[in-house]
Amino acid sequence: MGIAVWNPVAYCRGCKADQLSTVVQLQPMPIGNRFTKTPNSEELFPVVLVMCEICKLVQLGHHVDSKLVFNQTHRMSGEPINEKLIPNHQSRIDHRTLYIGGHAGNGESVPDFASNETISLESYIHFQQRLGKITLKSWESAVDQKLIEQLVAQFGLFNEIIIDNSSKSSHPLHISNIEDPRGYLEKLGLLLRPEGVISIQLPDLSSILRYGHIGYIYHEHQSYFSSRSLLWLLQSLGFEAIHAVKARDKLNARYRFCRSNLPRKEKIPHAGLITDSIDCDGTEDRKRYDEFVTRLVCTRERVREEIELAGSNPIIGYGASVATITTMYQLCINDWLDYLVDDSDRFCDQFSPKDNLKVVQYKESERADDPTFVLLATRYEGQIIRKHGALSGHTVSTRMYQ
């Protein structure tokens, strides 16, 4: 398979230990965000989760070529930028934030990198590349000592670093998505004032297992942090949690960390995590992974049976995203779908990776003769049904029931 054969990892991404063991083996799949305007011949890549026996970090068992995963976010317009618009550290700023997250360069859920208060790291790297000051081989390699020194010289130290995955776009510099989260956080720590705070929102492993979010295990996410493994990593770097909470979306968790040598009145108790405690989130228990795989197999059988009942009617996958491509591959129904529909026009009239399923607007599917819709966007099933009442009675749920 050429470049599709990624080498297995030998060392933990979090603590560098060499004690890794497989906990979940999933179906190979293509890079889920590589929709194309013409038919493609994308390759399949392995999806295997391994656990570190030392820090309990669960992670992809193969090295990931980030140039393949985040290739589309490297494309930039040629619009000129006035370097004078960027603030410098000499301006009077009471609180300056470094923001990491969202889709680099297109402004979606990303603060303007030239604002006085907030600097978007991805957009700043784009800017430096367009000035010819950075040759971007990969996103992770761009965050080196030279860039750190340049940021400090230009803006000074930051009060807060926000690492956020709230948008639906790719996040090339999120700690879940890079090869070396430990080294990466060490570099970011050099940008933070002594009393500064690191805020992190990321997919929560215990929620993925509990609610069956199979669609969120894909190549973009190289590390799957639980409360236990994330706190282990930050504590080993000299930080402690001052706030932690599971998000209402039943997927993400939010944390705030300060340096552990600072006096703090507000300390987070072990019971501070709403759903799972720090010591007892259960993600180190291998039975949870066996149960997760069993639920996946049962869901796969149920979905295929329900699709078969549709007979010769059109089978339409509802949703065009990385998560929906992942869902149909892990349920082994990618060959059963005729095409994909979505309310967004982001991938409209494009072809899905590997299978070349055409993506059309939902309204165009109304012309189909008594279709069956397979709801691939499991987190949004309720919203989809409420928005399109005509779907009632004509859908197959891909949700992994508890």
PDB file of C-alpha atoms in Angstrom, residues 37-193:
ATOM      1  CA  LYS A  37     -14.216  17.579  -6.596  1.00  0.00           C
ATOM      2  CA  THR A  38     -13.462  14.666  -8.924  1.00  0.00           C
ATOM      3  CA  PRO A  39     -13.461  10.900  -8.203  1.00  0.00           C
ATOM      4  CA  ASN A  40     -10.457   9.854  -6.130  1.00  0.00           C
ATOM      5  CA  SER A  41      -8.460   6.749  -5.295  1.00  0.00           C
ATOM      6  CA  GLU A  42      -7.725   7.384  -1.622  1.00  0.00           C
ATOM      7  CA  GLU A  43      -6.046   4.584   0.305  1.00  0.00           C
ATOM      8  CA  LEU A  44      -7.017   2.840   3.530  1.00  0.00           C
ATOM      9  CA  PHE A  45      -5.105   3.441   6.758  1.00  0.00           C
ATOM     10  CA  PRO A  46      -5.090   1.386   9.973  1.00  0.00           C
ATOM     11  CA  VAL A  47      -7.122   2.466  13.014  1.00  0.00           C
ATOM     12  CA  VAL A  48      -5.810   0.774  16.159  1.00  0.00           C
ATOM     13  CA  LEU A  49      -5.935   2.115  19.720  1.00  0.00           C
ATOM     14  CA  VAL A  50      -3.169   1.251  22.156  1.00  0.00           C
ATOM     15  CA  MET A  51      -2.831   2.082  25.856  1.00  0.00           C
ATOM     16  CA  CYS A  52       0.310   3.081  27.724  1.00  0.00           C
ATOM     17  CA  GLU A  53       0.740   0.939  30.817  1.00  0.00           C
ATOM     18  CA  ILE A  54       2.469   3.792  32.661  1.00  0.00           C
ATOM     19  CA  CYS A  55       0.399   6.972  32.116  1.00  0.00           C
ATOM     20  CA  LYS A  56      -2.719   5.205  30.718  1.00  0.00           C
ATOM     21  CA  LEU A  57      -2.874   7.431  27.645  1.00  0.00           C
ATOM     22  CA  VAL A  58      -4.895   5.781  24.864  1.00  0.00           C
ATOM     23  CA  GLN A  59      -3.597   6.680  21.417  1.00  0.00           C
ATOM     24  CA  LEU A  60      -3.416   5.623  17.794  1.00  0.00           C
ATOM     25  CA  GLY A  61      -1.073   2.686  17.404  1.00  0.00           C
ATOM     26  CA  HIS A  62       0.543   4.052  14.222  1.00  0.00           C
ATOM     27  CA  HIS A  63       2.464   7.166  13.353  1.00  0.00           C
ATOM     28  CA  VAL A  64       0.282   9.621  11.438  1.00  0.00           C
ATOM     29  CA  ASP A  65       1.446  11.577   8.425  1.00  0.00           C
ATOM     30  CA  SER A  66      -0.040  14.961   9.340  1.00  0.00           C
ATOM     31  CA  LYS A  67       0.608  16.257   5.813  1.00  0.00           C
ATOM     32  CA  LEU A  68      -2.082  13.856   4.612  1.00  0.00           C
ATOM     33  CA  VAL A  69      -4.548  14.523   7.406  1.00  0.00           C
ATOM     34  CA  PHE A  70      -4.264  18.311   7.397  1.00  0.00           C
ATOM     35  CA  ASN A  71      -3.259  18.915   3.795  1.00  0.00           C
ATOM     36  CA  GLN A  72      -6.397  20.875   2.979  1.00  0.00           C
ATOM     37  CA  THR A  73      -5.842  23.365   5.796  1.00  0.00           C
ATOM     38  CA  HIS A  74      -2.479  24.320   4.278  1.00  0.00           C
ATOM     39  CA  ARG A  75      -4.109  25.958   1.267  1.00  0.00           C
ATOM     40  CA  MET A  76      -4.109  29.725   1.510  1.00  0.00           C
ATOM     41  CA  SER A  77      -5.271  32.656  -0.566  1.00  0.00           C
ATOM     42  CA  GLY A  78      -2.731  35.092  -1.930  1.00  0.00           C
ATOM     43  CA  GLU A  79      -4.285  38.145  -0.300  1.00  0.00           C
ATOM     44  CA  PRO A  80      -1.642  40.529   1.016  1.00  0.00           C
ATOM     45  CA  ILE A  81      -1.476  41.255   4.745  1.00  0.00           C
ATOM     46  CA  ASN A  82      -0.252  44.477   6.247  1.00  0.00           C
ATOM     47  CA  GLU A  83       2.308  43.490   8.861  1.00  0.00           C
ATOM     48  CA  LYS A  84       1.799  46.833  10.595  1.00  0.00           C
ATOM     49  CA  LEU A  85      -1.687  45.685  11.631  1.00  0.00           C
ATOM     50  CA  ILE A  86      -0.229  43.137  14.015  1.00  0.00           C
ATOM     51  CA  PRO A  87       0.085  44.467  17.569  1.00  0.00           C
ATOM     52  CA  ASN A  88       3.326  44.257  19.473  1.00  0.00           C
ATOM     53  CA  HIS A  89       4.133  43.646  23.099  1.00  0.00           C
ATOM     54  CA  GLN A  90       4.737  47.338  23.687  1.00  0.00           C
ATOM     55  CA  SER A  91       1.012  48.116  23.509  1.00  0.00           C
ATOM     56  CA  ARG A  92      -0.811  48.305  26.855  1.00  0.00           C
ATOM     57  CA  ILE A  93      -2.654  45.018  27.099  1.00  0.00           C
ATOM     58  CA  ASP A  94      -3.994  43.848  30.446  1.00  0.00           C
ATOM     59  CA  HIS A  95      -4.877  40.354  29.281  1.00  0.00           C
ATOM     60  CA  ARG A  96      -3.484  38.685  26.177  1.00  0.00           C
ATOM     61  CA  THR A  97      -4.593  35.244  24.989  1.00  0.00           C
ATOM     62  CA  LEU A  98      -3.043  32.730  22.588  1.00  0.00           C
ATOM     63  CA  TYR A  99      -5.839  30.827  20.848  1.00  0.00           C
ATOM     64  CA  ILE A 100      -5.286  27.389  19.286  1.00  0.00           C
ATOM     65  CA  GLY A 101      -8.151  25.714  17.466  1.00  0.00           C
ATOM     66  CA  GLY A 102     -10.607  25.943  14.624  1.00  0.00           C
ATOM     67  CA  HIS A 103      -9.823  25.894  10.928  1.00  0.00           C
ATOM     68  CA  ALA A 104      -6.613  27.787  10.322  1.00  0.00           C
ATOM     69  CA  GLY A 105      -6.980  30.768   8.068  1.00  0.00           C
ATOM     70  CA  ASN A 106     -10.709  30.891   7.294  1.00  0.00           C
ATOM     71  CA  GLY A 107     -11.949  32.615  10.448  1.00  0.00           C
ATOM     72  CA  GLU A 108     -14.394  29.905  11.514  1.00  0.00           C
ATOM     73  CA  SER A 109     -14.634  30.028  15.312  1.00  0.00           C
ATOM     74  CA  VAL A 110     -11.170  31.588  15.374  1.00  0.00           C
ATOM     75  CA  PRO A 111     -10.511  35.077  16.788  1.00  0.00           C
ATOM     76  CA  ASP A 112      -8.789  37.545  14.492  1.00  0.00           C
ATOM     77  CA  PHE A 113      -5.084  36.916  14.942  1.00  0.00           C
ATOM     78  CA  ALA A 114      -4.372  40.637  14.602  1.00  0.00           C
ATOM     79  CA  SER A 115      -6.591  41.710  17.477  1.00  0.00           C
ATOM     80  CA  ASN A 116      -4.942  43.328  20.480  1.00  0.00           C
ATOM     81  CA  GLU A 117      -6.255  40.804  22.994  1.00  0.00           C
ATOM     82  CA  THR A 118      -6.126  37.468  21.156  1.00  0.00           C
ATOM     83  CA  ILE A 119      -3.572  35.903  18.852  1.00  0.00           C
ATOM     84  CA  SER A 120      -4.630  32.849  16.809  1.00  0.00           C
ATOM     85  CA  LEU A 121      -1.602  30.569  16.554  1.00  0.00           C
ATOM     86  CA  GLU A 122      -2.690  28.855  13.320  1.00  0.00           C
ATOM     87  CA  SER A 123      -3.449  32.156  11.621  1.00  0.00           C
ATOM     88  CA  TYR A 124      -0.170  33.614  12.840  1.00  0.00           C
ATOM     89  CA  ILE A 125       1.725  30.676  11.319  1.00  0.00           C
ATOM     90  CA  HIS A 126      -0.171  31.198   8.067  1.00  0.00           C
ATOM     91  CA  PHE A 127       0.829  34.842   8.158  1.00  0.00           C
ATOM     92  CA  GLN A 128       4.494  34.038   8.693  1.00  0.00           C
ATOM     93  CA  GLN A 129       4.392  31.555   5.829  1.00  0.00           C
ATOM     94  CA  ARG A 130       2.912  34.112   3.460  1.00  0.00           C
ATOM     95  CA  LEU A 131       5.676  36.537   4.422  1.00  0.00           C
ATOM     96  CA  GLY A 132       8.214  33.848   3.536  1.00  0.00           C
ATOM     97  CA  LYS A 133       9.502  33.586   7.114  1.00  0.00           C
ATOM     98  CA  ILE A 134       8.323  29.977   7.620  1.00  0.00           C
ATOM     99  CA  THR A 135       8.521  26.978   5.325  1.00  0.00           C
ATOM    100  CA  LEU A 136       5.602  24.901   6.554  1.00  0.00           C
ATOM    101  CA  LYS A 137       6.589  21.244   6.260  1.00  0.00           C
ATOM    102  CA  SER A 138       4.043  20.260   8.891  1.00  0.00           C
ATOM    103  CA  TRP A 139       2.014  22.152  11.457  1.00  0.00           C
ATOM    104  CA  GLU A 140       3.694  20.551  14.435  1.00  0.00           C
ATOM    105  CA  SER A 141       7.205  21.250  13.154  1.00  0.00           C
ATOM    106  CA  ALA A 142       6.297  24.938  12.732  1.00  0.00           C
ATOM    107  CA  VAL A 143       6.001  25.330  16.509  1.00  0.00           C
ATOM    108  CA  ASP A 144       9.731  25.335  17.197  1.00  0.00           C
ATOM    109  CA  GLN A 145      12.055  27.358  19.401  1.00  0.00           C
ATOM    110  CA  LYS A 146      12.422  30.036  16.723  1.00  0.00           C
ATOM    111  CA  LEU A 147       8.664  30.586  16.538  1.00  0.00           C
ATOM    112  CA  ILE A 148       8.385  30.683  20.342  1.00  0.00           C
ATOM    113  CA  GLU A 149      11.085  33.339  20.552  1.00  0.00           C
ATOM    114  CA  GLN A 150       9.452  35.321  17.761  1.00  0.00           C
ATOM    115  CA  LEU A 151       6.067  35.299  19.497  1.00  0.00           C
ATOM    116  CA  VAL A 152       7.578  36.442  22.804  1.00  0.00           C
ATOM    117  CA  ALA A 153       9.543  39.208  21.100  1.00  0.00           C
ATOM    118  CA  GLN A 154       6.481  40.438  19.242  1.00  0.00           C
ATOM    119  CA  PHE A 155       3.745  40.044  21.826  1.00  0.00           C
ATOM    120  CA  GLY A 156       5.353  39.340  25.172  1.00  0.00           C
ATOM    121  CA  LEU A 157       4.161  36.524  27.438  1.00  0.00           C
ATOM    122  CA  PHE A 158       0.508  35.464  27.455  1.00  0.00           C
ATOM    123  CA  ASN A 159      -1.955  35.428  30.353  1.00  0.00           C
ATOM    124  CA  GLU A 160      -3.853  32.487  28.918  1.00  0.00           C
ATOM    125  CA  ILE A 161      -3.430  29.799  26.292  1.00  0.00           C
ATOM    126  CA  ILE A 162      -6.716  28.374  25.012  1.00  0.00           C
ATOM    127  CA  ILE A 163      -6.578  25.012  23.225  1.00  0.00           C
ATOM    128  CA  ASP A 164     -10.039  24.486  21.777  1.00  0.00           C
ATOM    129  CA  ASN A 165     -11.747  21.974  19.502  1.00  0.00           C
ATOM    130  CA  SER A 166     -15.222  23.540  19.466  1.00  0.00           C
ATOM    131  CA  SER A 167     -15.474  24.117  15.703  1.00  0.00           C
ATOM    132  CA  LYS A 168     -16.308  21.347  13.238  1.00  0.00           C
ATOM    133  CA  SER A 169     -13.154  21.956  11.222  1.00  0.00           C
ATOM    134  CA  SER A 170      -9.692  20.438  11.420  1.00  0.00           C
ATOM    135  CA  HIS A 171      -7.460  21.326  14.360  1.00  0.00           C
ATOM    136  CA  PRO A 172      -3.848  20.747  13.283  1.00  0.00           C
ATOM    137  CA  LEU A 173      -2.335  22.141  16.514  1.00  0.00           C
ATOM    138  CA  HIS A 174      -4.708  20.676  19.097  1.00  0.00           C
ATOM    139  CA  ILE A 175      -2.905  18.459  21.625  1.00  0.00           C
ATOM    140  CA  SER A 176      -5.135  15.508  20.659  1.00  0.00           C
ATOM    141  CA  ASN A 177      -3.955  15.769  17.070  1.00  0.00           C
ATOM    142  CA  ILE A 178      -0.173  16.008  17.219  1.00  0.00           C
ATOM    143  CA  GLU A 179       2.562  13.398  17.465  1.00  0.00           C
ATOM    144  CA  ASP A 180       4.298  14.765  20.563  1.00  0.00           C
ATOM    145  CA  PRO A 181       1.814  16.434  22.939  1.00  0.00           C
ATOM    146  CA  ARG A 182       4.364  16.458  25.759  1.00  0.00           C
ATOM    147  CA  GLY A 183       7.034  18.352  23.833  1.00  0.00           C
ATOM    148  CA  TYR A 184       4.371  20.616  22.369  1.00  0.00           C
ATOM    149  CA  LEU A 185       2.998  21.640  25.783  1.00  0.00           C
ATOM    150  CA  GLU A 186       6.542  22.210  27.032  1.00  0.00           C
ATOM    151  CA  LYS A 187       7.069  24.743  24.225  1.00  0.00           C
ATOM    152  CA  LEU A 188       3.720  26.442  24.852  1.00  0.00           C
ATOM    153  CA  GLY A 189       4.604  26.752  28.532  1.00  0.00           C
ATOM    154  CA  LEU A 190       7.455  29.059  27.519  1.00  0.00           C
ATOM    155  CA  LEU A 191       4.843  31.509  26.198  1.00  0.00           C
ATOM    156  CA  LEU A 192       2.886  31.669  29.441  1.00  0.00           C
ATOM    157  CA  ARG A 193       3.329  34.179  32.239  1.00  0.00           C
TER     158      ARG A 193
END
